[in-house]
Amino acid sequence: MKVYINGKYYDENEAKVSVFDHGFMYGDGIFEGIRLYNKNVFKLQNHMDRLFRSAKAICLDLPWTKQEIMNAVCDACRTNNLTDAYIRLIISRGKGKLGLSPFTCSDPQLIIIADQIQLYAPELYENGLKAITVPTRRNSHAALPPMVKSLNYLNNILAKIEAQKLGYQECLLLNNEGYVAECSGDNVFIVFDGKLITPPVSCGSLGGMTREATIDCATKLGIEVVEKPLTRFDVWTADECFLTGTAAKLIPLVELDSRTIGNGKCGPVTKKLLQAFNEMAQKVGVRIDK
Ligand code: PMP
């Protein structure tokens, strides 16, 4: 596998950044997780829009245009002969002096890793995941806004540790007010009374691309979509629940906090949406072979 760094390709073991890079020292940087489906880069333009919003929020001036970054993403996929892949696009603040000031950094690094990923075992897409609500609360908008896809994922990692130590692969994070924010790396949806319900991003989640695509699929299928704050009670008593993310796609959640959700299996609405999502993912996006 060849890793792209600032316009050049490096073998996996040679792909390096400086230990003085503030991305390494402080988690000072941003990233995107993107999918390549059947040689189409899924929602590439939308990923660029989110990336540039993240950059703006952390006052990181990008020396590349969106088009230049999109070209680099497609090039990295072609260089690695990929048809289906997970693309990790990272922009770090760059090398700087010791000390927090980002203004000592002048060379942001653009890194693109394009490779295969299988986040969850295939049978979990049929049988569903089990999760637990963890004590760690989602970052507050007043601290590190959850809409920024930053290189600092300790909030999510602490939550993941708490879940894994208890034997769960995934966890639910609440916001400071006690409402459902999201899972450690995925957005949350429930189905109740035939309606698809998800918390608004103001409750503390990332504006997920898969979330957006799922809402589009549901709308096309005539399923009513509602964005409203959810409590744990709403998830426990939902007919169905599933998580969305670029790496996970749509995966059913069949148990939360020892309460079985619905009938404890992947529900009919989740199945329909997963199928619609898979069909859409094959067709839309930016082709890498054009
Ligand atoms: N929330 C968090 C915290 C994430 O890291 C991600 C991406 N893994 C998501 C939600 C889902 O976003 P997307 O669908 O764009 O991958």
Coordinates of C-alpha atoms and ligand atoms in Angstrom, one line a residue:
M1 CA 0.0 0.0 0.0
K2 CA 1.2 3.5 -0.9
V3 CA 0.5 6.4 1.4
Y4 CA 0.1 9.9 0.0
I5 CA 1.8 12.7 1.9
N6 CA 1.8 16.2 0.4
G7 CA 1.8 15.1 -3.2
K8 CA 4.2 12.2 -2.9
Y9 CA 3.7 8.5 -2.3
Y10 CA 5.5 6.4 0.3
D11 CA 5.6 2.8 1.2
E12 CA 3.7 2.0 4.4
N13 CA 6.8 1.8 6.6
E14 CA 8.3 5.0 5.1
A15 CA 5.1 7.1 5.5
K16 CA 6.1 9.4 8.4
V17 CA 5.4 12.8 10.0
S18 CA 7.6 14.8 12.3
V19 CA 7.3 14.1 16.1
F20 CA 7.1 17.9 16.3
D21 CA 3.9 17.9 14.2
H22 CA 1.2 19.5 16.4
G23 CA -1.2 16.8 15.1
F24 CA 1.0 14.2 16.9
M25 CA 1.7 16.4 19.9
Y26 CA -1.7 17.8 20.6
G27 CA -4.2 16.1 18.3
D28 CA -4.2 19.5 16.5
G29 CA -5.7 18.7 13.1
I30 CA -8.7 17.3 11.3
F31 CA -9.7 14.3 9.3
E32 CA -12.3 12.6 7.1
G33 CA -13.2 8.9 6.8
I34 CA -14.4 8.4 3.2
R35 CA -15.6 5.3 1.3
L36 CA -14.8 4.1 -2.2
Y37 CA -17.7 2.0 -3.5
N38 CA -17.2 0.3 -6.9
K39 CA -14.7 3.0 -7.9
N40 CA -17.1 5.8 -6.8
V41 CA -15.8 8.0 -3.9
F42 CA -19.0 8.4 -1.9
K43 CA -20.1 12.0 -1.2
L44 CA -16.7 13.3 -1.9
Q45 CA -17.9 16.9 -2.4
N46 CA -19.8 16.7 0.9
H47 CA -16.7 15.4 2.7
M48 CA -14.7 18.4 1.4
D49 CA -17.4 20.7 2.6
R50 CA -17.2 19.1 6.1
L51 CA -13.4 19.1 6.0
F52 CA -13.3 22.8 5.2
R53 CA -15.8 23.6 8.0
S54 CA -13.7 21.7 10.5
A55 CA -10.6 23.6 9.3
K56 CA -12.4 26.9 9.7
A57 CA -13.5 26.0 13.2
I58 CA -9.9 25.3 14.3
C59 CA -8.5 28.3 12.4
L60 CA -6.4 26.1 10.1
D61 CA -5.7 27.8 6.8
L62 CA -5.6 25.1 4.1
P63 CA -3.1 25.8 1.3
W64 CA -5.1 23.4 -1.1
T65 CA -8.4 23.9 -2.8
K66 CA -11.3 21.4 -2.4
Q67 CA -10.7 20.3 -6.0
E68 CA -7.0 19.7 -5.4
I69 CA -7.8 17.5 -2.4
M70 CA -10.5 15.7 -4.3
N71 CA -8.0 15.0 -7.1
A72 CA -5.5 13.7 -4.6
V73 CA -8.1 11.3 -3.0
C74 CA -9.0 9.9 -6.4
D75 CA -5.3 9.6 -7.3
A76 CA -4.5 7.7 -4.1
C77 CA -7.3 5.2 -4.9
R78 CA -6.0 4.7 -8.4
T79 CA -2.4 4.4 -7.3
N80 CA -3.4 1.6 -4.9
N81 CA -5.6 -0.1 -7.6
L82 CA -8.6 0.0 -5.4
T83 CA -12.3 -0.6 -6.3
D84 CA -13.7 -0.6 -2.8
A85 CA -11.9 1.0 0.1
Y86 CA -11.9 3.1 3.3
I87 CA -10.0 6.3 2.8
R88 CA -8.5 8.1 5.8
L89 CA -7.8 11.7 4.9
I90 CA -5.8 13.5 7.6
I91 CA -4.7 17.1 7.8
S92 CA -2.4 17.9 10.7
R93 CA -1.4 21.4 11.8
G94 CA 2.3 20.6 10.8
K95 CA 5.6 20.9 12.5
G96 CA 5.9 23.6 15.1
K97 CA 7.7 24.7 18.2
L98 CA 7.1 23.0 21.6
G99 CA 4.2 24.8 23.2
L100 CA 0.5 25.0 22.3
S101 CA 0.6 28.0 19.9
P102 CA -0.6 26.8 16.5
F103 CA 0.9 29.9 14.9
T104 CA 4.4 28.4 15.1
C105 CA 3.3 25.7 12.6
S106 CA 3.5 26.6 8.9
D107 CA 3.4 23.3 7.0
P108 CA 0.1 21.5 7.3
Q109 CA 0.5 17.9 6.2
L110 CA -2.1 16.3 3.9
I111 CA -2.0 12.5 4.3
I112 CA -4.2 10.0 2.5
I113 CA -4.4 6.3 3.5
A114 CA -6.6 4.2 1.2
D115 CA -7.1 0.6 2.4
Q116 CA -9.6 -2.1 3.2
I117 CA -11.6 -2.0 6.4
Q118 CA -14.0 -4.5 8.1
L119 CA -15.1 -2.8 11.3
Y120 CA -17.6 -5.3 12.4
A121 CA -18.0 -9.1 11.7
P122 CA -20.5 -9.7 8.8
E123 CA -22.9 -11.7 11.1
L124 CA -23.4 -8.6 13.3
Y125 CA -25.2 -7.0 10.3
E126 CA -27.8 -9.7 10.7
N127 CA -27.8 -10.3 14.4
G128 CA -27.0 -6.8 15.6
L129 CA -24.7 -5.2 18.1
K130 CA -25.1 -4.9 21.9
A131 CA -24.1 -1.6 23.6
I132 CA -24.0 0.1 26.9
T133 CA -24.4 3.7 27.9
V134 CA -21.0 4.9 29.3
P135 CA -20.3 7.4 32.1
T136 CA -18.1 9.6 29.8
R137 CA -20.2 12.4 28.3
R138 CA -19.9 13.6 24.7
N139 CA -17.8 16.7 24.4
S140 CA -19.8 19.9 25.0
H141 CA -20.3 22.5 22.2
A142 CA -18.8 24.9 24.7
A143 CA -15.5 22.9 24.8
L144 CA -14.6 21.0 21.6
P145 CA -17.6 21.2 19.3
P146 CA -18.6 17.7 18.2
M147 CA -19.2 18.9 14.7
V148 CA -15.4 19.4 14.3
K149 CA -13.9 16.1 13.0
S150 CA -10.7 16.7 14.9
L151 CA -7.7 14.5 15.4
N152 CA -8.4 14.6 19.1
Y153 CA -10.6 11.6 19.7
L154 CA -9.9 11.0 23.4
N155 CA -13.4 11.7 24.3
N156 CA -14.6 8.8 22.1
I157 CA -11.7 6.6 23.1
L158 CA -12.4 7.0 26.8
A159 CA -16.0 5.9 26.1
K160 CA -14.9 3.0 24.0
I161 CA -12.5 1.8 26.8
E162 CA -15.4 1.9 29.3
A163 CA -17.5 -0.2 26.9
Q164 CA -14.8 -2.7 26.0
K165 CA -13.8 -3.3 29.6
L166 CA -17.3 -4.4 30.2
G167 CA -17.3 -6.7 27.2
Y168 CA -19.2 -4.4 24.8
Q169 CA -18.0 -3.4 21.3
E170 CA -20.0 -0.2 21.2
C171 CA -21.3 2.4 23.6
L172 CA -23.8 5.2 23.7
L173 CA -22.6 8.6 24.8
L174 CA -25.0 11.1 26.3
N175 CA -24.5 14.9 26.3
N176 CA -24.2 16.9 29.4
E177 CA -28.0 17.3 29.6
G178 CA -28.5 13.5 29.5
Y179 CA -29.8 13.3 26.0
V180 CA -28.5 10.8 23.5
A181 CA -25.6 12.3 21.5
E182 CA -24.1 9.4 19.5
C183 CA -22.0 6.2 19.7
S184 CA -18.2 6.2 19.9
G185 CA -17.9 6.7 16.1
D186 CA -21.4 6.4 14.7
N187 CA -24.7 8.3 14.6
V188 CA -27.8 6.8 16.2
F189 CA -31.3 6.2 14.7
I190 CA -34.4 4.6 16.2
V191 CA -37.6 3.5 14.5
F192 CA -40.7 4.1 16.4
D193 CA -44.3 3.8 15.1
G194 CA -43.0 3.6 11.6
K195 CA -41.1 6.9 11.9
L196 CA -37.3 7.2 11.7
I197 CA -36.0 9.4 14.5
T198 CA -32.5 10.7 15.1
P199 CA -31.1 13.4 17.5
P200 CA -30.3 16.7 15.9
V201 CA -26.6 17.4 15.7
S202 CA -27.1 20.1 18.3
C203 CA -27.4 17.2 20.8
G204 CA -23.7 16.6 20.4
S205 CA -23.1 14.5 17.3
L206 CA -21.1 14.8 14.2
G207 CA -23.0 15.6 11.1
G208 CA -22.4 12.1 9.6
M209 CA -22.3 11.5 5.9
T210 CA -24.0 8.1 6.4
R211 CA -26.6 9.8 8.6
E212 CA -27.3 12.3 5.8
A213 CA -27.5 9.5 3.2
T214 CA -29.8 7.4 5.4
I215 CA -32.2 10.3 5.8
D216 CA -32.2 10.7 2.0
C217 CA -32.9 7.0 1.5
A218 CA -35.7 7.1 4.0
T219 CA -37.3 10.2 2.4
K220 CA -37.2 8.5 -1.0
L221 CA -38.8 5.4 0.5
G222 CA -41.6 7.5 2.0
I223 CA -40.5 6.9 5.6
E224 CA -41.1 10.0 7.8
V225 CA -37.9 11.3 9.3
V226 CA -37.9 13.3 12.6
E227 CA -35.0 15.0 14.2
K228 CA -35.6 15.4 17.9
P229 CA -33.7 14.9 21.2
L230 CA -33.8 11.3 22.4
T231 CA -33.4 9.8 25.9
R232 CA -32.1 6.4 26.8
F233 CA -35.8 5.5 27.4
D234 CA -36.6 6.2 23.8
V235 CA -33.8 3.8 22.6
W236 CA -34.7 1.1 25.1
T237 CA -38.4 1.2 24.0
A238 CA -37.8 1.7 20.3
D239 CA -39.1 -0.8 17.7
E240 CA -35.7 -0.8 16.0
C241 CA -32.4 0.9 16.4
F242 CA -29.3 1.2 14.2
L243 CA -26.1 3.0 14.0
T244 CA -24.6 4.8 10.9
G245 CA -21.0 5.6 10.0
T246 CA -18.7 5.5 7.0
A247 CA -16.8 2.5 8.3
A248 CA -19.8 0.7 9.9
K249 CA -22.4 1.6 7.2
L250 CA -25.8 0.8 8.8
I251 CA -25.6 -1.7 11.6
P252 CA -28.5 -2.8 13.9
L253 CA -28.3 -2.2 17.6
V254 CA -30.4 -4.9 19.3
E255 CA -29.6 -4.3 23.0
L256 CA -28.8 -1.2 25.1
D257 CA -28.1 -1.3 28.8
S258 CA -29.4 -4.9 29.1
R259 CA -32.7 -4.0 27.5
T260 CA -33.6 -5.8 24.3
I261 CA -34.6 -3.4 21.5
G262 CA -37.6 -4.4 19.5
N263 CA -37.5 -8.2 19.0
G264 CA -33.7 -8.3 19.4
K265 CA -33.1 -8.7 15.6
C266 CA -32.4 -6.5 12.6
G267 CA -35.8 -5.0 12.0
P268 CA -37.6 -4.6 8.7
V269 CA -37.1 -0.8 8.4
T270 CA -33.4 -1.1 9.1
K271 CA -33.1 -3.9 6.5
K272 CA -34.9 -1.8 3.9
L273 CA -32.7 1.2 4.6
L274 CA -29.5 -0.9 4.5
Q275 CA -30.5 -2.2 1.1
A276 CA -31.4 1.2 -0.2
F277 CA -28.1 2.6 1.1
N278 CA -26.1 -0.2 -0.5
E279 CA -27.8 0.4 -3.8
M280 CA -27.3 4.2 -3.7
A281 CA -23.6 3.8 -2.7
Q282 CA -22.8 1.8 -5.8
K283 CA -24.2 4.6 -8.0
V284 CA -23.4 8.0 -6.6
G285 CA -20.1 9.7 -6.0
V286 CA -17.1 10.9 -7.9
R287 CA -15.7 8.2 -10.2
I288 CA -11.9 7.7 -9.8
D289 CA -11.5 6.4 -13.4
K290 CA -12.7 9.5 -15.2
Ligands
PMP1 N1 -19.8 10.3 14.9 C1 -18.5 10.2 15.1 C2 -17.9 10.7 16.4 C3 -17.7 9.8 14.1 O1 -16.3 9.7 14.3 C4 -18.3 9.3 12.9 C5 -17.4 8.8 11.8 N2 -16.8 7.6 12.1 C6 -19.6 9.4 12.8 C7 -20.4 10.0 13.8 C8 -20.3 9.0 11.5 O2 -20.0 9.9 10.5 P1 -19.9 9.5 9.0 O3 -21.2 8.9 8.5 O4 -19.6 10.7 8.2 O5 -18.8 8.5 8.9

